[in-house]
Amino acid sequence: VFSYNIWVYTTSLSGNQAAITGGGNQALCAFTASNGKYSLGNTQPTNTTTNAPTNEWSMLTYTRNGTSGVAKTYFNGEEESNNTNTTSIKSGDWFLGGQSPDISEGWKGRIDELCIAERVFTDSEITELYNDGDGLSLL
């Protein structure tokens, strides 16, 4: 059971880009060049249905209920896709802005207000976070 929320500002839509990478270089939040969408989750990711914009801030949220495996992806506070993901995130270092060890697939833009929690954010919390920008209230 976990959630994470991140604000991203993409300046270029060329190549694959990792904003968050978990243990074993699992891209947990990335821009995928082949489809022009953001991809969230690990191994069995869900994509946004909205194309990634350039030169503007976007809020991305991923929630996963560990008991049911239901994973949801939100773009700017609205749920856009869901699936079942029961694959655990591998232990190891986490990286922001690229993949280790050589920071390949580096993020082209800015990252702000990353929040990771050991619970599933509710729809109303995600809406409030997008509208108010107050991530500390989720902790």
Short mmCIF file of C-alpha atoms in Angstrom, two decimals:
data_model
loop_
_atom_site.label_atom_id
_atom_site.label_comp_id
_atom_site.label_asym_id
_atom_site.label_seq_id
_atom_site.Cartn_x
_atom_site.Cartn_y
_atom_site.Cartn_z
CA VAL A 1 0.00 0.00 0.00
CA PHE A 2 1.56 3.29 -1.07
CA SER A 3 1.07 6.53 -2.97
CA TYR A 4 3.33 9.14 -4.44
CA ASN A 5 2.66 12.58 -5.80
CA ILE A 6 4.99 14.78 -7.83
CA TRP A 7 4.83 18.02 -9.77
CA VAL A 8 6.76 17.95 -13.06
CA TYR A 9 7.65 20.59 -15.62
CA THR A 10 8.81 19.05 -18.88
CA THR A 11 10.88 21.25 -21.19
CA SER A 12 11.47 18.66 -23.93
CA LEU A 13 9.48 15.68 -25.16
CA SER A 14 12.42 13.90 -26.77
CA GLY A 15 13.56 10.48 -25.61
CA ASN A 16 12.47 8.55 -22.54
CA GLN A 17 12.90 10.48 -19.30
CA ALA A 18 12.76 9.21 -15.72
CA ALA A 19 11.59 11.59 -12.98
CA ILE A 20 11.59 8.95 -10.19
CA THR A 21 13.49 5.68 -10.31
CA GLY A 22 13.13 3.03 -7.59
CA GLY A 23 15.32 0.11 -6.59
CA GLY A 24 16.72 -1.85 -9.50
CA ASN A 25 16.17 1.09 -11.90
CA GLN A 26 12.40 0.69 -12.03
CA ALA A 27 11.05 3.86 -13.63
CA LEU A 28 8.27 4.85 -11.23
CA CYS A 29 7.45 8.14 -12.92
CA ALA A 30 8.59 8.73 -16.47
CA PHE A 31 7.81 10.34 -19.78
CA THR A 32 7.54 7.71 -22.52
CA ALA A 33 8.59 9.03 -25.93
CA SER A 34 6.86 6.27 -27.91
CA ASN A 35 3.37 7.38 -26.84
CA GLY A 36 3.84 10.95 -25.54
CA LYS A 37 2.35 10.08 -22.14
CA TYR A 38 3.52 9.94 -18.55
CA SER A 39 3.95 6.44 -17.15
CA LEU A 40 3.59 5.72 -13.43
CA GLY A 41 4.13 2.55 -11.43
CA ASN A 42 6.61 -0.27 -11.75
CA THR A 43 6.77 -3.32 -14.05
CA GLN A 44 3.03 -3.00 -14.82
CA PRO A 45 2.73 0.80 -15.15
CA THR A 46 -0.34 2.83 -16.00
CA ASN A 47 -0.16 5.71 -18.45
CA THR A 48 -1.89 9.05 -18.43
CA THR A 49 -4.44 9.44 -21.20
CA THR A 50 -3.50 13.10 -21.55
CA ASN A 51 -0.42 13.85 -23.63
CA ALA A 52 2.46 15.30 -21.66
CA PRO A 53 2.60 19.08 -22.12
CA THR A 54 5.79 21.12 -22.40
CA ASN A 55 6.70 24.22 -20.43
CA GLU A 56 3.94 23.97 -17.85
CA TRP A 57 3.57 22.31 -14.46
CA SER A 58 1.60 19.05 -14.18
CA MET A 59 0.75 17.07 -11.07
CA LEU A 60 1.13 13.28 -11.28
CA THR A 61 -0.19 10.92 -8.62
CA TYR A 62 0.07 7.14 -8.35
CA THR A 63 -1.73 5.03 -5.75
CA ARG A 64 -1.62 1.30 -5.18
CA ASN A 65 -3.60 -0.79 -2.75
CA GLY A 66 -1.29 -3.65 -1.85
CA THR A 67 -4.03 -6.05 -0.77
CA SER A 68 -6.08 -5.78 -3.96
CA GLY A 69 -3.28 -4.68 -6.26
CA VAL A 70 -5.45 -1.89 -7.72
CA ALA A 71 -3.19 0.84 -9.09
CA LYS A 72 -4.43 4.25 -10.25
CA THR A 73 -2.77 7.08 -12.16
CA TYR A 74 -3.95 10.68 -11.83
CA PHE A 75 -3.08 13.67 -13.99
CA ASN A 76 -3.76 17.12 -12.51
CA GLY A 77 -6.02 15.64 -9.85
CA GLU A 78 -8.17 13.51 -12.18
CA GLU A 79 -7.98 9.72 -12.40
CA GLU A 80 -6.95 8.77 -15.93
CA SER A 81 -6.16 5.05 -15.80
CA ASN A 82 -5.98 2.02 -13.55
CA ASN A 83 -4.87 -1.58 -13.59
CA THR A 84 -3.78 -4.38 -11.29
CA ASN A 85 -0.16 -4.27 -10.16
CA THR A 86 1.03 -6.80 -7.60
CA THR A 87 4.76 -6.53 -8.32
CA SER A 88 6.71 -5.15 -5.38
CA ILE A 89 9.12 -2.28 -5.82
CA LYS A 90 12.60 -3.72 -5.49
CA SER A 91 14.71 -2.62 -2.58
CA GLY A 92 17.59 -0.30 -3.29
CA ASP A 93 18.35 3.33 -3.93
CA TRP A 94 15.81 5.75 -5.34
CA PHE A 95 16.82 8.51 -7.76
CA LEU A 96 15.21 11.74 -8.90
CA GLY A 97 15.78 13.03 -12.40
CA GLY A 98 17.25 9.94 -14.04
CA GLN A 99 18.31 6.36 -13.69
CA SER A 100 21.39 5.09 -11.87
CA PRO A 101 24.30 4.65 -12.03
CA ASP A 102 24.98 6.92 -15.00
CA ILE A 103 21.77 8.97 -14.80
CA SER A 104 20.61 7.76 -18.19
CA GLU A 105 17.19 8.84 -19.39
CA GLY A 106 17.61 12.09 -17.48
CA TRP A 107 14.63 14.34 -16.80
CA LYS A 108 14.43 17.37 -19.08
CA GLY A 109 12.77 19.96 -16.91
CA ARG A 110 11.99 20.52 -13.24
CA ILE A 111 10.63 18.42 -10.38
CA ASP A 112 8.90 19.76 -7.28
CA GLU A 113 7.02 18.66 -4.17
CA LEU A 114 7.59 14.90 -4.23
CA CYS A 115 5.52 13.16 -1.55
CA ILE A 116 5.70 9.40 -0.88
CA ALA A 117 3.34 7.78 1.63
CA GLU A 118 2.68 4.30 2.97
CA ARG A 119 -1.07 4.58 2.35
CA VAL A 120 -3.46 5.18 -0.53
CA PHE A 121 -4.44 8.83 -1.02
CA THR A 122 -8.19 9.30 -1.40
CA ASP A 123 -9.72 10.95 -4.45
CA SER A 124 -10.69 13.98 -2.35
CA GLU A 125 -7.14 14.32 -0.98
CA ILE A 126 -5.73 14.24 -4.52
CA THR A 127 -8.22 16.87 -5.67
CA GLU A 128 -7.38 19.04 -2.66
CA LEU A 129 -3.67 18.61 -3.28
CA TYR A 130 -4.07 19.72 -6.90
CA ASN A 131 -6.32 22.67 -6.10
CA ASP A 132 -4.53 23.86 -2.96
CA GLY A 133 -0.99 22.64 -3.53
CA ASP A 134 -0.63 21.78 0.17
CA GLY A 135 1.20 18.45 0.20
CA LEU A 136 1.98 18.60 3.91
CA SER A 137 -1.67 17.99 4.81
CA LEU A 138 -1.38 14.46 3.38
CA LEU A 139 1.25 13.38 5.88
#
